[in-house]
PDB file of C-alpha atoms and ligand atoms in Angstrom:
ATOM      1  CA  MET V 193      61.323  -7.750 145.211  1.00 51.00           C
ATOM      2  CA  ASN V 194      62.314  -4.235 146.296  1.00 61.00           C
ATOM      3  CA  ALA V 195      62.958  -1.844 143.418  1.00 66.00           C
ATOM      4  CA  PRO V 196      66.249  -0.050 142.761  1.00 72.00           C
ATOM      5  CA  ARG V 197      66.410   3.344 144.449  1.00 75.00           C
ATOM      6  CA  ASN V 198      66.877   6.743 142.882  1.00 77.00           C
ATOM      7  CA  THR V 199      67.188   9.599 145.362  1.00 85.00           C
ATOM      8  CA  GLN V 200      66.872  13.305 144.495  1.00 91.00           C
ATOM      9  CA  TYR V 201      69.864  14.922 146.208  1.00 94.00           C
ATOM     10  CA  ARG V 202      70.091  18.423 147.671  1.00 95.00           C
ATOM     11  CA  HIS V 203      73.677  18.512 148.940  1.00 95.00           C
ATOM     12  CA  LEU V 204      75.598  16.559 146.316  1.00 97.00           C
ATOM     13  CA  GLU V 205      75.586  15.457 142.712  1.00 96.00           C
ATOM     14  CA  ALA V 206      75.846  11.795 141.719  1.00 96.00           C
ATOM     15  CA  HIS V 207      77.045  10.922 138.218  1.00 96.00           C
ATOM     16  CA  ARG V 208      76.737   7.273 137.259  1.00 96.00           C
ATOM     17  CA  ILE V 209      79.846   5.791 135.605  1.00 97.00           C
ATOM     18  CA  ALA V 210      78.136   2.642 134.303  1.00 97.00           C
ATOM     19  CA  GLY V 211      74.615   1.329 133.851  1.00 96.00           C
ATOM     20  CA  SER V 212      74.606  -1.046 136.811  1.00 96.00           C
ATOM     21  CA  ALA V 213      76.787   0.362 139.575  1.00 97.00           C
ATOM     22  CA  GLY V 214      79.068   3.177 140.610  1.00 98.00           C
ATOM     23  CA  ALA V 215      78.684   6.935 140.781  1.00 97.00           C
ATOM     24  CA  ILE V 216      81.089   9.832 141.145  1.00 98.00           C
ATOM     25  CA  ILE V 217      79.910  12.107 143.934  1.00 98.00           C
ATOM     26  CA  GLU V 218      80.545  15.832 143.622  1.00 98.00           C
ATOM     27  CA  GLY V 219      80.128  18.587 146.184  1.00 97.00           C
ATOM     28  CA  ILE V 220      81.591  16.820 149.213  1.00 98.00           C
ATOM     29  CA  ASP V 221      84.848  17.664 151.021  1.00 98.00           C
ATOM     30  CA  LEU V 222      85.789  14.664 153.152  1.00 98.00           C
ATOM     31  CA  SER V 223      88.379  16.605 155.156  1.00 98.00           C
ATOM     32  CA  GLN V 224      85.466  18.420 156.844  1.00 97.00           C
ATOM     33  CA  GLU V 225      83.055  16.958 159.362  1.00 97.00           C
ATOM     34  CA  LEU V 226      79.818  16.311 157.444  1.00 97.00           C
ATOM     35  CA  SER V 227      76.483  17.266 158.993  1.00 97.00           C
ATOM     36  CA  ASP V 228      74.027  14.431 159.663  1.00 97.00           C
ATOM     37  CA  GLU V 229      71.900  15.695 156.790  1.00 96.00           C
ATOM     38  CA  VAL V 230      74.776  15.544 154.295  1.00 97.00           C
ATOM     39  CA  LEU V 231      75.899  12.188 155.637  1.00 97.00           C
ATOM     40  CA  ASN V 232      72.385  10.838 155.084  1.00 97.00           C
ATOM     41  CA  GLU V 233      72.580  11.875 151.444  1.00 97.00           C
ATOM     42  CA  VAL V 234      75.960  10.176 151.088  1.00 98.00           C
ATOM     43  CA  ARG V 235      74.338   7.075 152.576  1.00 97.00           C
ATOM     44  CA  ALA V 236      71.488   7.316 150.074  1.00 97.00           C
ATOM     45  CA  ALA V 237      74.042   7.638 147.254  1.00 97.00           C
ATOM     46  CA  LEU V 238      75.855   4.535 148.495  1.00 98.00           C
ATOM     47  CA  LEU V 239      72.616   2.562 148.702  1.00 97.00           C
ATOM     48  CA  ASP V 240      71.496   3.749 145.243  1.00 96.00           C
ATOM     49  CA  ASN V 241      74.788   3.052 143.472  1.00 97.00           C
ATOM     50  CA  CYS V 242      76.435   0.251 145.527  1.00 98.00           C
ATOM     51  CA  VAL V 243      79.799   2.007 145.211  1.00 98.00           C
ATOM     52  CA  ILE V 244      80.571   5.732 145.238  1.00 98.00           C
ATOM     53  CA  PHE V 245      83.698   7.643 144.302  1.00 98.00           C
ATOM     54  CA  PHE V 246      85.061  11.048 145.341  1.00 98.00           C
ATOM     55  CA  ARG V 247      87.795  12.842 143.388  1.00 98.00           C
ATOM     56  CA  ASP V 248      90.502  15.290 144.522  1.00 98.00           C
ATOM     57  CA  GLN V 249      90.212  14.685 148.246  1.00 98.00           C
ATOM     58  CA  LYS V 250      93.066  15.835 150.480  1.00 98.00           C
ATOM     59  CA  ILE V 251      92.687  13.883 153.692  1.00 98.00           C
ATOM     60  CA  THR V 252      94.983  12.718 156.463  1.00 98.00           C
ATOM     61  CA  PRO V 253      94.737   9.241 158.012  1.00 98.00           C
ATOM     62  CA  ALA V 254      92.961  10.860 160.986  1.00 98.00           C
ATOM     63  CA  GLN V 255      90.382  12.496 158.676  1.00 98.00           C
ATOM     64  CA  GLN V 256      89.776   9.235 156.777  1.00 98.00           C
ATOM     65  CA  LEU V 257      89.283   7.495 160.111  1.00 98.00           C
ATOM     66  CA  ALA V 258      86.906  10.207 161.360  1.00 98.00           C
ATOM     67  CA  PHE V 259      84.785   9.805 158.191  1.00 98.00           C
ATOM     68  CA  ALA V 260      84.802   6.004 158.526  1.00 98.00           C
ATOM     69  CA  ARG V 261      83.719   6.168 162.191  1.00 98.00           C
ATOM     70  CA  ARG V 262      80.530   7.985 161.189  1.00 98.00           C
ATOM     71  CA  TRP V 263      79.359   4.682 159.643  1.00 98.00           C
ATOM     72  CA  GLY V 264      80.042   2.344 162.540  1.00 97.00           C
ATOM     73  CA  ASP V 265      82.844   0.544 164.317  1.00 98.00           C
ATOM     74  CA  ILE V 266      86.021  -0.223 162.419  1.00 98.00           C
ATOM     75  CA  HIS V 267      86.437  -3.810 161.268  1.00 96.00           C
ATOM     76  CA  LEU V 268      90.047  -4.886 161.857  1.00 93.00           C
ATOM     77  CA  HIS V 269      91.425  -7.331 159.297  1.00 90.00           C
ATOM     78  CA  PRO V 270      92.198 -10.552 161.172  1.00 88.00           C
ATOM     79  CA  PHE V 271      95.182 -11.404 158.966  1.00 87.00           C
ATOM     80  CA  MET V 272      96.653  -8.060 157.902  1.00 89.00           C
ATOM     81  CA  GLU V 273      98.787  -5.741 160.029  1.00 90.00           C
ATOM     82  CA  GLY V 274      97.597  -2.115 160.062  1.00 94.00           C
ATOM     83  CA  MET V 275      99.782   1.007 160.016  1.00 95.00           C
ATOM     84  CA  PRO V 276     101.978   1.479 163.104  1.00 95.00           C
ATOM     85  CA  ASP V 277     100.299   4.780 164.102  1.00 97.00           C
ATOM     86  CA  TYR V 278      96.847   3.852 162.769  1.00 97.00           C
ATOM     87  CA  PRO V 279      96.208   0.135 163.314  1.00 96.00           C
ATOM     88  CA  GLU V 280      92.677   0.649 161.885  1.00 97.00           C
ATOM     89  CA  ILE V 281      94.163   1.608 158.502  1.00 97.00           C
ATOM     90  CA  LEU V 282      95.671  -0.986 156.209  1.00 96.00           C
ATOM     91  CA  GLU V 283      98.269   0.451 153.873  1.00 96.00           C
ATOM     92  CA  ILE V 284      98.050  -1.394 150.561  1.00 96.00           C
ATOM     93  CA  VAL V 285     101.359  -1.047 148.768  1.00 95.00           C
ATOM     94  CA  LYS V 286     102.485  -2.630 145.528  1.00 96.00           C
ATOM     95  CA  LEU V 287     106.069  -1.948 144.435  1.00 95.00           C
ATOM     96  CA  PRO V 288     107.503  -2.499 140.932  1.00 95.00           C
ATOM     97  CA  THR V 289     109.248  -5.617 142.278  1.00 92.00           C
ATOM     98  CA  ASP V 290     106.021  -7.182 143.624  1.00 92.00           C
ATOM     99  CA  LYS V 291     104.433  -9.736 141.335  1.00 91.00           C
ATOM    100  CA  LYS V 292     100.970  -9.924 142.937  1.00 91.00           C
ATOM    101  CA  ASN V 293      98.536  -7.368 144.274  1.00 94.00           C
ATOM    102  CA  PHE V 294      96.222  -7.348 147.275  1.00 94.00           C
ATOM    103  CA  GLY V 295      92.606  -8.055 146.283  1.00 95.00           C
ATOM    104  CA  GLY V 296      93.437  -9.392 142.821  1.00 94.00           C
ATOM    105  CA  SER V 297      90.476 -11.762 142.561  1.00 94.00           C
ATOM    106  CA  TRP V 298      86.688 -11.258 142.738  1.00 97.00           C
ATOM    107  CA  HIS V 299      85.656 -11.151 146.385  1.00 96.00           C
ATOM    108  CA  THR V 300      83.756  -9.292 149.083  1.00 97.00           C
ATOM    109  CA  ASP V 301      85.776  -8.103 152.059  1.00 96.00           C
ATOM    110  CA  GLN V 302      86.358 -10.445 154.972  1.00 95.00           C
ATOM    111  CA  MET V 303      83.469 -12.686 153.972  1.00 96.00           C
ATOM    112  CA  PHE V 304      85.139 -15.294 156.195  1.00 94.00           C
ATOM    113  CA  SER V 305      84.274 -13.241 159.320  1.00 96.00           C
ATOM    114  CA  PRO V 306      81.048 -14.005 161.208  1.00 97.00           C
ATOM    115  CA  ALA V 307      80.007 -10.353 160.674  1.00 97.00           C
ATOM    116  CA  PRO V 308      81.855  -9.327 157.489  1.00 97.00           C
ATOM    117  CA  ALA V 309      82.772  -5.733 156.623  1.00 97.00           C
ATOM    118  CA  MET V 310      79.737  -3.641 155.712  1.00 98.00           C
ATOM    119  CA  GLY V 311      81.782  -1.298 153.580  1.00 98.00           C
ATOM    120  CA  THR V 312      85.316  -0.416 152.576  1.00 98.00           C
ATOM    121  CA  ILE V 313      86.775   3.070 152.244  1.00 98.00           C
ATOM    122  CA  LEU V 314      89.843   3.125 150.015  1.00 98.00           C
ATOM    123  CA  TYR V 315      91.916   6.270 149.453  1.00 98.00           C
ATOM    124  CA  ALA V 316      94.588   6.630 146.743  1.00 98.00           C
ATOM    125  CA  LEU V 317      97.941   8.184 147.707  1.00 98.00           C
ATOM    126  CA  GLU V 318      99.991   7.087 144.701  1.00 98.00           C
ATOM    127  CA  VAL V 319      98.718   5.491 141.515  1.00 98.00           C
ATOM    128  CA  PRO V 320     100.393   4.132 138.374  1.00 98.00           C
ATOM    129  CA  SER V 321     100.436   6.257 135.213  1.00 98.00           C
ATOM    130  CA  ALA V 322      97.968   3.757 133.733  1.00 98.00           C
ATOM    131  CA  GLY V 323      96.398   0.621 135.194  1.00 98.00           C
ATOM    132  CA  GLY V 324      95.616  -0.390 138.763  1.00 98.00           C
ATOM    133  CA  ASP V 325      91.875   0.193 138.297  1.00 98.00           C
ATOM    134  CA  THR V 326      89.352  -1.470 140.593  1.00 98.00           C
ATOM    135  CA  MET V 327      86.291  -3.268 139.216  1.00 98.00           C
ATOM    136  CA  PHE V 328      82.967  -3.779 140.973  1.00 98.00           C
ATOM    137  CA  THR V 329      79.964  -5.975 140.217  1.00 98.00           C
ATOM    138  CA  ASN V 330      76.378  -5.461 141.374  1.00 98.00           C
ATOM    139  CA  GLN V 331      75.159  -8.571 143.206  1.00 98.00           C
ATOM    140  CA  TYR V 332      71.496  -7.504 143.378  1.00 98.00           C
ATOM    141  CA  LEU V 333      71.424  -7.750 139.587  1.00 98.00           C
ATOM    142  CA  ALA V 334      73.333 -11.023 139.682  1.00 98.00           C
ATOM    143  CA  TYR V 335      70.568 -12.488 141.859  1.00 98.00           C
ATOM    144  CA  GLU V 336      67.595 -10.830 140.181  1.00 98.00           C
ATOM    145  CA  SER V 337      68.651 -11.906 136.679  1.00 98.00           C
ATOM    146  CA  LEU V 338      68.497 -15.617 137.557  1.00 98.00           C
ATOM    147  CA  SER V 339      65.414 -17.663 136.676  1.00 98.00           C
ATOM    148  CA  GLU V 340      62.774 -18.030 139.344  1.00 98.00           C
ATOM    149  CA  ALA V 341      63.444 -21.757 139.682  1.00 98.00           C
ATOM    150  CA  MET V 342      67.168 -21.122 140.167  1.00 98.00           C
ATOM    151  CA  ARG V 343      66.504 -18.389 142.740  1.00 98.00           C
ATOM    152  CA  LYS V 344      64.215 -20.732 144.675  1.00 97.00           C
ATOM    153  CA  MET V 345      66.900 -23.405 144.739  1.00 97.00           C
ATOM    154  CA  LEU V 346      69.637 -20.969 145.861  1.00 98.00           C
ATOM    155  CA  ASP V 347      67.515 -19.315 148.550  1.00 96.00           C
ATOM    156  CA  GLY V 348      68.071 -22.176 151.001  1.00 93.00           C
ATOM    157  CA  LEU V 349      71.804 -22.677 150.465  1.00 98.00           C
ATOM    158  CA  LYS V 350      74.640 -21.609 152.739  1.00 98.00           C
ATOM    159  CA  VAL V 351      78.275 -20.999 151.858  1.00 98.00           C
ATOM    160  CA  VAL V 352      81.312 -21.931 153.940  1.00 97.00           C
ATOM    161  CA  CYS V 353      83.869 -19.100 153.717  1.00 95.00           C
ATOM    162  CA  VAL V 354      87.506 -19.540 154.670  1.00 92.00           C
ATOM    163  CA  GLY V 355      90.078 -16.810 155.329  1.00 89.00           C
ATOM    164  CA  ASP V 356      93.271 -18.825 155.035  1.00 83.00           C
ATOM    165  CA  ASN V 357      94.534 -21.912 153.200  1.00 66.00           C
ATOM    166  CA  PHE V 358      91.706 -21.592 150.748  1.00 58.00           C
ATOM    167  CA  LYS V 359      91.683 -24.040 147.919  1.00 64.00           C
ATOM    168  CA  GLN V 360      92.002 -21.499 145.103  1.00 62.00           C
ATOM    169  CA  HIS V 361      95.599 -21.098 146.266  1.00 64.00           C
ATOM    170  CA  GLY V 362      96.488 -24.762 146.481  1.00 67.00           C
ATOM    171  CA  GLY V 363      96.092 -24.756 150.257  1.00 65.00           C
ATOM    172  CA  LYS V 364      98.989 -22.313 150.778  1.00 72.00           C
ATOM    173  CA  SER V 365      98.735 -20.092 153.849  1.00 74.00           C
ATOM    174  CA  ARG V 366      98.466 -16.324 153.467  1.00 76.00           C
ATOM    175  CA  LYS V 367     101.913 -15.879 154.938  1.00 75.00           C
ATOM    176  CA  ASP V 368     103.476 -18.203 152.363  1.00 75.00           C
ATOM    177  CA  ARG V 369     101.515 -16.699 149.513  1.00 74.00           C
ATOM    178  CA  TYR V 370     102.220 -13.078 150.363  1.00 76.00           C
ATOM    179  CA  SER V 371     105.814 -12.930 151.543  1.00 69.00           C
ATOM    180  CA  ASP V 372     107.674 -12.958 148.178  1.00 69.00           C
ATOM    181  CA  VAL V 373     105.100 -11.510 145.831  1.00 77.00           C
ATOM    182  CA  MET V 374     103.535  -8.766 148.025  1.00 83.00           C
ATOM    183  CA  SER V 375     106.597  -7.671 149.982  1.00 83.00           C
ATOM    184  CA  GLN V 376     104.929  -4.750 151.792  1.00 85.00           C
ATOM    185  CA  MET V 377     101.777  -6.535 152.986  1.00 82.00           C
ATOM    186  CA  LYS V 378     102.382  -7.788 156.515  1.00 86.00           C
ATOM    187  CA  VAL V 379     100.424 -10.895 157.436  1.00 86.00           C
ATOM    188  CA  ARG V 380      99.747 -11.518 161.131  1.00 84.00           C
ATOM    189  CA  ASP V 381      98.462 -14.422 163.162  1.00 85.00           C
ATOM    190  CA  PRO V 382      94.695 -13.896 163.701  1.00 88.00           C
ATOM    191  CA  GLY V 383      94.930 -15.450 167.184  1.00 88.00           C
ATOM    192  CA  ASN V 384      91.489 -16.428 168.444  1.00 89.00           C
ATOM    193  CA  VAL V 385      89.572 -14.345 165.879  1.00 86.00           C
ATOM    194  CA  GLN V 386      87.110 -16.479 163.901  1.00 87.00           C
ATOM    195  CA  THR V 387      88.192 -16.739 160.235  1.00 89.00           C
ATOM    196  CA  THR V 388      85.849 -19.431 158.892  1.00 92.00           C
ATOM    197  CA  SER V 389      82.131 -18.646 158.728  1.00 96.00           C
ATOM    198  CA  VAL V 390      78.924 -19.969 157.207  1.00 98.00           C
ATOM    199  CA  HIS V 391      76.648 -17.416 155.498  1.00 98.00           C
ATOM    200  CA  PRO V 392      73.466 -17.505 153.395  1.00 98.00           C
ATOM    201  CA  LEU V 393      74.254 -17.623 149.673  1.00 98.00           C
ATOM    202  CA  VAL V 394      71.395 -15.187 149.121  1.00 98.00           C
ATOM    203  CA  ARG V 395      71.430 -12.346 151.621  1.00 98.00           C
ATOM    204  CA  THR V 396      68.979  -9.540 152.300  1.00 98.00           C
ATOM    205  CA  HIS V 397      70.464  -6.070 152.486  1.00 98.00           C
ATOM    206  CA  PRO V 398      69.563  -4.716 155.935  1.00 98.00           C
ATOM    207  CA  GLU V 399      69.001  -1.172 154.609  1.00 97.00           C
ATOM    208  CA  THR V 400      67.458  -1.618 151.146  1.00 96.00           C
ATOM    209  CA  GLY V 401      65.620  -4.892 151.797  1.00 97.00           C
ATOM    210  CA  ARG V 402      66.826  -6.210 148.420  1.00 97.00           C
ATOM    211  CA  LYS V 403      68.225  -9.698 148.004  1.00 98.00           C
ATOM    212  CA  SER V 404      71.679 -10.231 146.525  1.00 98.00           C
ATOM    213  CA  LEU V 405      74.034 -13.049 145.729  1.00 98.00           C
ATOM    214  CA  PHE V 406      76.708 -13.424 148.411  1.00 98.00           C
ATOM    215  CA  VAL V 407      79.619 -15.181 146.718  1.00 97.00           C
ATOM    216  CA  GLY V 408      83.309 -14.478 146.201  1.00 96.00           C
ATOM    217  CA  GLY V 409      86.761 -15.995 146.329  1.00 91.00           C
ATOM    218  CA  HIS V 410      86.558 -16.933 150.009  1.00 93.00           C
ATOM    219  CA  VAL V 411      83.740 -19.437 149.411  1.00 95.00           C
ATOM    220  CA  GLN V 412      85.035 -22.964 149.780  1.00 94.00           C
ATOM    221  CA  HIS V 413      81.875 -25.048 149.310  1.00 96.00           C
ATOM    222  CA  PHE V 414      78.167 -25.165 150.136  1.00 98.00           C
ATOM    223  CA  ASP V 415      77.387 -26.050 153.723  1.00 98.00           C
ATOM    224  CA  GLY V 416      76.658 -29.776 154.015  1.00 98.00           C
ATOM    225  CA  MET V 417      78.027 -30.587 150.531  1.00 98.00           C
ATOM    226  CA  THR V 418      81.439 -31.830 149.432  1.00 96.00           C
ATOM    227  CA  ASP V 419      83.823 -29.689 147.363  1.00 94.00           C
ATOM    228  CA  GLU V 420      83.115 -31.922 144.378  1.00 96.00           C
ATOM    229  CA  GLU V 421      79.362 -31.500 144.702  1.00 97.00           C
ATOM    230  CA  SER V 422      79.662 -27.732 145.216  1.00 97.00           C
ATOM    231  CA  GLN V 423      82.171 -26.783 142.529  1.00 96.00           C
ATOM    232  CA  PRO V 424      80.044 -26.921 139.352  1.00 98.00           C
ATOM    233  CA  LEU V 425      77.347 -24.655 140.815  1.00 98.00           C
ATOM    234  CA  LEU V 426      79.950 -22.375 142.386  1.00 97.00           C
ATOM    235  CA  ASP V 427      81.731 -22.057 139.041  1.00 97.00           C
ATOM    236  CA  PHE V 428      78.466 -21.074 137.415  1.00 98.00           C
ATOM    237  CA  LEU V 429      77.639 -18.531 140.119  1.00 98.00           C
ATOM    238  CA  MET V 430      81.084 -16.919 140.042  1.00 97.00           C
ATOM    239  CA  LYS V 431      80.917 -16.646 136.256  1.00 98.00           C
ATOM    240  CA  HIS V 432      77.370 -15.334 136.302  1.00 98.00           C
ATOM    241  CA  SER V 433      78.016 -12.841 139.131  1.00 98.00           C
ATOM    242  CA  ILE V 434      80.679 -10.966 137.146  1.00 98.00           C
ATOM    243  CA  ARG V 435      78.853 -10.593 133.841  1.00 98.00           C
ATOM    244  CA  PRO V 436      80.116  -7.388 132.181  1.00 98.00           C
ATOM    245  CA  GLU V 437      76.691  -5.754 132.291  1.00 98.00           C
ATOM    246  CA  PHE V 438      76.675  -5.912 136.121  1.00 98.00           C
ATOM    247  CA  THR V 439      80.077  -4.227 136.488  1.00 98.00           C
ATOM    248  CA  CYS V 440      81.796  -0.878 136.568  1.00 98.00           C
ATOM    249  CA  ARG V 441      85.470  -0.012 136.541  1.00 98.00           C
ATOM    250  CA  PHE V 442      87.085   2.874 138.396  1.00 98.00           C
ATOM    251  CA  ARG V 443      90.173   4.692 137.161  1.00 98.00           C
ATOM    252  CA  TRP V 444      92.063   6.034 140.169  1.00 98.00           C
ATOM    253  CA  GLU V 445      93.808   9.376 140.499  1.00 98.00           C
ATOM    254  CA  THR V 446      95.846  10.545 143.476  1.00 98.00           C
ATOM    255  CA  GLY V 447      93.262  11.848 145.961  1.00 98.00           C
ATOM    256  CA  SER V 448      90.431   9.581 144.741  1.00 98.00           C
ATOM    257  CA  LEU V 449      88.424   7.801 147.400  1.00 98.00           C
ATOM    258  CA  ALA V 450      86.086   4.848 146.826  1.00 98.00           C
ATOM    259  CA  PHE V 451      83.458   3.639 149.276  1.00 98.00           C
ATOM    260  CA  TRP V 452      81.808   0.336 148.409  1.00 98.00           C
ATOM    261  CA  ASP V 453      79.022  -1.644 150.036  1.00 98.00           C
ATOM    262  CA  ASN V 454      80.283  -5.196 150.557  1.00 98.00           C
ATOM    263  CA  ARG V 455      76.692  -6.334 151.186  1.00 98.00           C
ATOM    264  CA  CYS V 456      75.836  -5.960 147.492  1.00 98.00           C
ATOM    265  CA  VAL V 457      79.064  -5.820 145.437  1.00 98.00           C
ATOM    266  CA  GLN V 458      82.102  -7.908 144.736  1.00 98.00           C
ATOM    267  CA  HIS V 459      85.287  -6.149 143.670  1.00 98.00           C
ATOM    268  CA  PHE V 460      88.551  -6.943 141.902  1.00 98.00           C
ATOM    269  CA  ALA V 461      91.844  -5.002 141.948  1.00 98.00           C
ATOM    270  CA  VAL V 462      93.379  -5.233 138.475  1.00 98.00           C
ATOM    271  CA  ASN V 463      97.090  -6.137 138.451  1.00 97.00           C
ATOM    272  CA  ASP V 464      98.282  -4.559 135.193  1.00 98.00           C
ATOM    273  CA  TYR V 465     101.072  -2.160 136.222  1.00 97.00           C
ATOM    274  CA  PRO V 466     104.192  -4.314 136.607  1.00 95.00           C
ATOM    275  CA  ALA V 467     106.785  -1.516 136.697  1.00 93.00           C
ATOM    276  CA  GLU V 468     104.998   1.016 138.900  1.00 97.00           C
ATOM    277  CA  THR V 469     104.034   1.743 142.491  1.00 97.00           C
ATOM    278  CA  ARG V 470     100.517   1.976 143.912  1.00 98.00           C
ATOM    279  CA  ILE V 471      99.778   3.059 147.494  1.00 98.00           C
ATOM    280  CA  MET V 472      96.306   3.110 149.074  1.00 98.00           C
ATOM    281  CA  HIS V 473      94.881   3.560 152.576  1.00 98.00           C
ATOM    282  CA  ARG V 474      92.024   1.220 153.408  1.00 98.00           C
ATOM    283  CA  ILE V 475      89.506   1.170 156.249  1.00 98.00           C
ATOM    284  CA  THR V 476      86.715  -1.390 156.600  1.00 98.00           C
ATOM    285  CA  ILE V 477      83.544  -0.784 158.585  1.00 98.00           C
ATOM    286  CA  GLN V 478      81.988  -3.446 160.759  1.00 97.00           C
ATOM    287  CA  GLY V 479      78.880  -5.076 159.260  1.00 97.00           C
ATOM    288  CA  ASP V 480      75.975  -7.153 160.563  1.00 97.00           C
ATOM    289  CA  VAL V 481      75.621 -10.918 160.588  1.00 98.00           C
ATOM    290  CA  PRO V 482      74.233 -11.658 157.081  1.00 98.00           C
ATOM    291  CA  TYR V 483      70.675 -13.036 156.875  1.00 98.00           C
TER     292      TYR V 483
HETATM  293  O1  AKG Y 237      93.435  -2.053 145.887  1.00 64.35           O
HETATM  294  C1  AKG Y 237      92.288  -2.168 145.459  1.00 64.35           C
HETATM  295  O2  AKG Y 237      91.898  -1.624 144.434  1.00 64.35           O
HETATM  296  C2  AKG Y 237      91.286  -2.988 146.220  1.00 64.35           C
HETATM  297  C3  AKG Y 237      91.945  -3.994 147.105  1.00 64.35           C
HETATM  298  C4  AKG Y 237      90.939  -4.730 147.926  1.00 64.35           C
HETATM  299  O3  AKG Y 237      90.473  -5.769 147.573  1.00 64.35           O
HETATM  300  C5  AKG Y 237      90.462  -4.104 149.167  1.00 64.35           C
HETATM  301  O4  AKG Y 237      90.958  -3.032 149.538  1.00 64.35           O
HETATM  302  O5  AKG Y 237      89.576  -4.675 149.803  1.00 64.35           O
HETATM  303 FE1  FE2 Y 238      88.891  -6.362 148.936  1.00 64.35          FE
END
């Protein structure tokens, strides 16, 4: 099993916010083009901490996009309409009249795609006076803390992930679920884009070589098993994967930016600000086919 990493940085400072995941990065201005050397340190910080945070950034959509493009191609959300001038950016808006929020369950982004998002870059434009935090959970630790016998059993399993009509929502389509309760989130028809995919339950991170549990709200059942057969083990894995000691919780400020690695974390947007507005700009980066 590969060990956790701990880089000595020269161009930035990384301050952990919890024991298992998450660090605030200081010394980086994301409105500027970063040199390859600095970008490599940011990459090391992401790999070491699974999710990194930057405070007090003043960036335009074009600057956020330029930063995101340094990591790979942009992953377009098959179901969600991007901004009119920047289709690569999804504006996540919750108004005081909206009852639900986008991302309000434990998940990893676009797990239903054949090559899910490698990472997500989320930038805060307007945040509630309190609440609206995002939580993250380290899925290397979720895997590594299981017994050897359990790990052996899980190693061969595959999960079937579904992007729409998933059973957690009583089979309702995204469009039906979103229209009243998330008035600003525009759902589109994915056309021919593949939105159901089968992935290994235990994946190997292509950069760190560490194994992690690959579960989240899009998982419908284990490949080759019925829902009934799958559910008890899935319930256990979902409960286990979000144990408090694997998690961190980020308190947003206007100008905060989070960058998380969907290959080794799940995340959860907390919906606890009923009378306030929250506006974020989100870009996802194309990932590899999980193995
Ligand atoms: O708004 C948030 O805090 C996160 C929402 C989410 O799940 C995402 O952007 O992928
Ligand atoms: Fe998400």
